[in-house]
Structure formats: C-alpha cells, structure tokens
Coordinates of C-alpha atoms in Angstrom, one line a residue:
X330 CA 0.0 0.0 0.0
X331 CA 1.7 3.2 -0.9
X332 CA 1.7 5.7 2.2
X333 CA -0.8 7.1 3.1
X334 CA -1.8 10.9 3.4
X335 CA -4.2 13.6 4.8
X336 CA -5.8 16.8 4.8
X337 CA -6.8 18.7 7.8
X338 CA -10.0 21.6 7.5
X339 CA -10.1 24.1 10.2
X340 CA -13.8 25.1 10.0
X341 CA -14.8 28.5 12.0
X342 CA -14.7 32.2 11.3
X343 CA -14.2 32.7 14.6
X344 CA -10.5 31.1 13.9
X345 CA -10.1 33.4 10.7
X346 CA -11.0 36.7 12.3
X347 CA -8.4 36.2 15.1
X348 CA -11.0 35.5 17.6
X349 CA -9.8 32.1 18.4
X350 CA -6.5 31.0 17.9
X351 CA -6.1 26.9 16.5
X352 CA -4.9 24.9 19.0
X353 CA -5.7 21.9 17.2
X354 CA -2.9 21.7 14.1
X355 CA -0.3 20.5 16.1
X356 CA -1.7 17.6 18.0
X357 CA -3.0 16.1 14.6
X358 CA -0.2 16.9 12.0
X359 CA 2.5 15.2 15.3
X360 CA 0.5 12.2 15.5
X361 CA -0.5 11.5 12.4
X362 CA 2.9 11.8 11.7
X363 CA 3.4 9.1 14.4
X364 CA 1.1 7.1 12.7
X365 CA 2.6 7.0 9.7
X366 CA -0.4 9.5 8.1
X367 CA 1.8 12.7 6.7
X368 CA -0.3 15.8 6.9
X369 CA 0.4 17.3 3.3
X370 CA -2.7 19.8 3.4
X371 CA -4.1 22.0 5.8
X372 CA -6.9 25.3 5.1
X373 CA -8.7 27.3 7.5
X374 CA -12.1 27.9 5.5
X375 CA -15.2 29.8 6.9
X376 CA -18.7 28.8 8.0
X377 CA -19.9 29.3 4.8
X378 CA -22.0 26.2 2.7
X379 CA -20.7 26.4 -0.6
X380 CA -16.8 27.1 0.6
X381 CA -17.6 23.9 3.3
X382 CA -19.1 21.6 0.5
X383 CA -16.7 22.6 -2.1
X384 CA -13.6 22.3 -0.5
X385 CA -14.9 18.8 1.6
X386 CA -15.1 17.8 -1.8
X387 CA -11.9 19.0 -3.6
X388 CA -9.8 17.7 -0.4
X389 CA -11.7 14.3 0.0
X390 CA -11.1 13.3 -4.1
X391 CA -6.9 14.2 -3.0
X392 CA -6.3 12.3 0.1
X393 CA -6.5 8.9 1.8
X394 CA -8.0 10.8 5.0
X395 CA -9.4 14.0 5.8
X396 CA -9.9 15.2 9.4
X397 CA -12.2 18.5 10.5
X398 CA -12.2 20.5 13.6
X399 CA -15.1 22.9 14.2
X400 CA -19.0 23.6 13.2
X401 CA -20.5 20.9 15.1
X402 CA -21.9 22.5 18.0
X403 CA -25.5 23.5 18.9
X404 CA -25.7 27.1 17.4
X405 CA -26.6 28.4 14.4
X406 CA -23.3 28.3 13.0
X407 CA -22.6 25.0 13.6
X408 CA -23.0 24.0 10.3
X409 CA -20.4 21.4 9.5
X410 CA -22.6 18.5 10.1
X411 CA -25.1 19.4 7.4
X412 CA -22.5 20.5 4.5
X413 CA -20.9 17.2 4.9
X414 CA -24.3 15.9 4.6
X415 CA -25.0 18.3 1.3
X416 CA -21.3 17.0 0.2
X417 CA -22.3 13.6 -0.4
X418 CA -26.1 14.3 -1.0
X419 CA -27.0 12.5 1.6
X420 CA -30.1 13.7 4.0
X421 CA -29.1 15.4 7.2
X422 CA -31.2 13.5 9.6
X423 CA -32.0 12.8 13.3
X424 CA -29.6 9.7 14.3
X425 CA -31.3 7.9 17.0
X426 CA -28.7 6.0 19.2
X427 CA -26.6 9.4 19.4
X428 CA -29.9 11.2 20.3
X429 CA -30.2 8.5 22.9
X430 CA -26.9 8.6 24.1
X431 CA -27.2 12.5 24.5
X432 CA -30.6 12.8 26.2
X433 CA -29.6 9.9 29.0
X434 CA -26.2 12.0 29.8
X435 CA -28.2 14.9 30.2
X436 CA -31.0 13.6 32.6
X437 CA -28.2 11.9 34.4
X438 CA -27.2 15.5 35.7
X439 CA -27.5 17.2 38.8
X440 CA -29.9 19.6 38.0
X441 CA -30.9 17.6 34.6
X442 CA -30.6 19.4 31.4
X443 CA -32.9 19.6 28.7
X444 CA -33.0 18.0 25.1
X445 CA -33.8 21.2 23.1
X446 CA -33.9 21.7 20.1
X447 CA -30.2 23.1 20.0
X448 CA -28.7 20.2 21.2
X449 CA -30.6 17.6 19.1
X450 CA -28.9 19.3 16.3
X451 CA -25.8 17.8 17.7
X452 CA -27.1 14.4 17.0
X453 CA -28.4 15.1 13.7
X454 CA -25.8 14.2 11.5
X455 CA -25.6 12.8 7.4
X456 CA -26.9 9.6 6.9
X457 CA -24.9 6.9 6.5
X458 CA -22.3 8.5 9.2
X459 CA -20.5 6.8 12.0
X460 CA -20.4 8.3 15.3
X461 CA -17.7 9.0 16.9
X462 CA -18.0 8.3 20.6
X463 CA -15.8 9.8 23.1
X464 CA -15.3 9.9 26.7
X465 CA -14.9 13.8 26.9
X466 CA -18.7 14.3 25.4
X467 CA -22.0 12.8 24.5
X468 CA -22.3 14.6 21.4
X469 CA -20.4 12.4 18.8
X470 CA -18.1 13.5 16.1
X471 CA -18.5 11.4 12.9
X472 CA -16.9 9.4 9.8
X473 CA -18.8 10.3 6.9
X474 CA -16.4 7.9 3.9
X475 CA -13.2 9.4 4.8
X476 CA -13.9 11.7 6.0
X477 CA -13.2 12.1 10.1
X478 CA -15.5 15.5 11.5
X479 CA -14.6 16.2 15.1
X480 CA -14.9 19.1 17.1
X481 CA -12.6 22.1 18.1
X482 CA -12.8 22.6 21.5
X483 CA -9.0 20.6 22.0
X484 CA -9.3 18.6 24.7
X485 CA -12.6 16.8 22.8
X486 CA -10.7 16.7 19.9
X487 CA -8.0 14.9 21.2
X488 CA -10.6 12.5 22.6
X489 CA -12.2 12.0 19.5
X490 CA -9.0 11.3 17.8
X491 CA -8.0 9.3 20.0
X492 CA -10.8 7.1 19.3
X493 CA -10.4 6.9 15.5
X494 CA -7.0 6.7 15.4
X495 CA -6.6 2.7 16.2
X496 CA -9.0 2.2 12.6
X497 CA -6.3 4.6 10.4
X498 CA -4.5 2.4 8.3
X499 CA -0.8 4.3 8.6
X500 CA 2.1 3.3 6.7
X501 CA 5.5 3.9 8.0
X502 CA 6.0 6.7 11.0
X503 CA 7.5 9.8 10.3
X504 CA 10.5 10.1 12.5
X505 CA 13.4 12.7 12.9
X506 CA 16.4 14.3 13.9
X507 CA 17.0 17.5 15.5
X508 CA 20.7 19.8 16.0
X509 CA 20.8 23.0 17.2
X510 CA 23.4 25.1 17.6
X511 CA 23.6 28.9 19.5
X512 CA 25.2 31.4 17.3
X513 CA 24.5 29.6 13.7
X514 CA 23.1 32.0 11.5
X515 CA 20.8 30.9 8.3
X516 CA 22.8 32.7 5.8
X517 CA 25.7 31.6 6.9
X518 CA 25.1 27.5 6.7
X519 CA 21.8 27.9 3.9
X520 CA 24.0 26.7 0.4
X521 CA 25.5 23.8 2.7
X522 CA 22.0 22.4 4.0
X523 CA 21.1 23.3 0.2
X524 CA 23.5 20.4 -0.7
X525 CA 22.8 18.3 2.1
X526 CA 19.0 18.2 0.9
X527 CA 19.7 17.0 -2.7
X528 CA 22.0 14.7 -1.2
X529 CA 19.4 13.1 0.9
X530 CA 15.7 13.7 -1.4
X531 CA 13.9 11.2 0.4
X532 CA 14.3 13.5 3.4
X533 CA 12.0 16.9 4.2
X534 CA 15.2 19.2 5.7
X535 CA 14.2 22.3 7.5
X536 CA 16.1 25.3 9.6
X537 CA 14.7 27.2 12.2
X538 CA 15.7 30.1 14.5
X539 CA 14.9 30.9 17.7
X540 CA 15.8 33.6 20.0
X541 CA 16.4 33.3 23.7
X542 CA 17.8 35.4 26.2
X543 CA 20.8 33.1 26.8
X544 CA 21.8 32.9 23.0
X545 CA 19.9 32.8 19.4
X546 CA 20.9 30.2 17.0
X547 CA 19.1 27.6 14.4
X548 CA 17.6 24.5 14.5
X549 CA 18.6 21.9 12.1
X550 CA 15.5 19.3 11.5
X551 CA 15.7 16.2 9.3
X552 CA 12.5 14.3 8.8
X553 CA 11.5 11.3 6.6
X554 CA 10.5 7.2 6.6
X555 CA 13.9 6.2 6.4
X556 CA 16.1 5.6 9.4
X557 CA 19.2 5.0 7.9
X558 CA 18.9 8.1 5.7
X559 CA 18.4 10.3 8.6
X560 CA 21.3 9.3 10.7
X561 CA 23.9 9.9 7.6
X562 CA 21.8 13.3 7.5
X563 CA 22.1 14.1 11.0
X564 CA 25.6 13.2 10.6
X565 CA 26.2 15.7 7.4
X566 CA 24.1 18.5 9.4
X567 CA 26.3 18.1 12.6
X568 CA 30.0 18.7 10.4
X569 CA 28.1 21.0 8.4
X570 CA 27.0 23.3 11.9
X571 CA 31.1 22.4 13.1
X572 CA 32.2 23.8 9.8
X573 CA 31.2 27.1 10.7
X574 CA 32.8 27.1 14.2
X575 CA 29.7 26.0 16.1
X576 CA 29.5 22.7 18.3
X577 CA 25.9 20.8 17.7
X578 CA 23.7 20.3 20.5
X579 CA 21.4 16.7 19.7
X580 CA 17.4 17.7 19.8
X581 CA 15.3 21.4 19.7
X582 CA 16.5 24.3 21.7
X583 CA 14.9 24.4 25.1
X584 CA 11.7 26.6 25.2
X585 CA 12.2 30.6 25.9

C-alpha cells in the first residue's frame, strides 16, 4: 500500500477573524505523523455552505484521510454536520442512538438538562455517518467515507481522535532528527544544507531560528521514513553546523 496521506480543514470564522486561535494543528499533523499519516494539506475555511461543500469535496477526491475541527456545536453556526451531509447528497437526519446517548447524559445531571432543540442538532448528522464516541462528550463527532468530523474545543478533539485513530491504516512513522546550535546564522550554513537536501531527497530538511535570552541560534530538523537516511543526514548537518565554528547540540533548543 503506498503511504498514506491527509488533509486537515479548520472550519470556523471565529479562527479566521483572530477571535480564536487553533490549538488543534499541532496535536493532529505530530501524530499523524506518528502514525505514519503525513499531513500534506491543511486550510482554515469559513462557516460558509458552498466554501464547506466545495472544498470537503476537492480535499476528500486528494487524500487517503481527511480530518475537521469545528461547526459541530448546537448554534446556528454549527453547520459542518449538514454541508458534509450536502457533500455527499446525503439527508441530514435525526440519528437515534446518538440522540439517545445525549438525552440519558443529560437527565443523568445534577440539575438535569434539557434535550432542546439546539442540542438535538448535535445528533443530527448525514446519513450513512458513523459516530464518533468519546469519553470527553455525549455529542459524537463522525466518519462520513473518509472523512473524520470532530470538534474544536481541544481537549474533545484529542478525545475524538484518540478514538479513531486505532482504525487509520498508517504506513510507515514519520521520524526525525534534531541539532541546534547557538550562534549559527541561516545565511551563513543555507548553500551547505542546500547540498545536504539534494543529497538526501527522500528527506524533508528544514532550519529554524529561535531567539532566547541566553543565546539565538538555528535549529537543524531532518524528517522522513527512512532511518538509515536520517542518521547519515544528521551526521552531514552536525559537520556541516562544526564547519562554521559552532558545536551541535542533539534535539530542539529548550523553550524561551
């Protein structure tokens, strides 16, 4: 099977106008990545039908999975749920065991709350979907094909996915290799990790300053499917950082 990719939609104006800042992108593209599922695509789009539908669509035609965060709570723009539904022209319909599931939770509490209308939009979801249950929430996510919607609040997200991730088929893990050195400047080492990244093409090579009050410098990542190709890299990077009178430091910098 070759490897397998995905596509990750941030739904939500709220995310778009600066109102809310994504929390979600990392979690999804590092463990994907563990699971051997590179994240090659990722688009915040706006609560807005056609742009939903249309790029559900494009992304889903492109890529082995596709994962949303956002649009599937109980207000009025909280409309993931139904594009995805208008995506594959299925009816957006009432689904009875989530309803269940939801309406029990809530009479369970102290004082109870009530099914309204709001909330039952939570279980309404395209036909054909399957729920996805998770112990942070009774209000499911869902697969609709492959298609993985889940929500944005993070700590339900990382719930959901946690529950979906055990059916991804992955292919091999995405692993890498990490030097840093304080005082390396990117102008100074860019044409020698220019040749160090056509020497190793298999490889996605990447620098990265930081700035910290005990010293700036650059990171040096090296990250691919192929252990034995990221050693010799790390190796090349390393001589390549001591050529210009630096000493390498294994791993990222530590956090300012």
């Amino acid at each position: 099977m070759p490897q397998p990719t995905a596509a990750l939609l941030i739904i939500g104006n709220e995310v778009l106008s600066g109102r809310t800042q994504d929390a979600n992108l990392k979690f999804i593209a590092t463990r994907l990545g563990e699971l051997g599922i590179p994240l090659r695509e990722v688009r915040v789009i706006p609560d807005v039908p056609e742009t939903i539908i249309g790029t559900v669509n494009e992304v889903r035609a492109k890529f082995t999975y596709i994962f949303t965060t956002g649009g599937i709570g109980p207000t009025h723009d909280d409309i993931t749920s139904e594009c995805i539904a208008h995506a594959f022209g299925v009816p957006w319909e009432v689904h009875e065991e989530s309803r269940a599931i939801m309406e029990a939770d809530y009479a369970r509490r102290n004082p109870p709350v009530e099914m309204n209308a709001a909330r039952l939009r939570m279980a309404t979801l395209p036909r054909g979907a399957r729920p996805i249950l998770c112990a942070e929430t009774s209000a499911p996510g869902f697969i609709m094909g492959n298609v993985h919607v889940m929500a944005g609040v993070p700590r339900i997200m990382r719930s959901m996915f946690e529950v979906v991730a055990p059916t991804l088929q992955g292919g091999t893990p995405v692993k890498s290799r990490s030097l840093h050195a304080h005082g390396l400047l990117e102008g100074q080492i860019a044409a020698g990790l220019s040749a160090i990244q056509e020497h190793f093409p298999m490889l996605d090579i990447g620098s990265y300053p930081y700035y910290r009050e005990g010293g700036n410098g650059v990171a040096l990542v090296a990250k691919g499917t192929d252990e034995a190709a990221l050693d010799a890299a790390a190796l090349e990077i390393a001589a390549l950082i001591r050529a210009d009178g630096k000493e390498p430091v294994e791993g990222e910098p530590a956090a300012a």
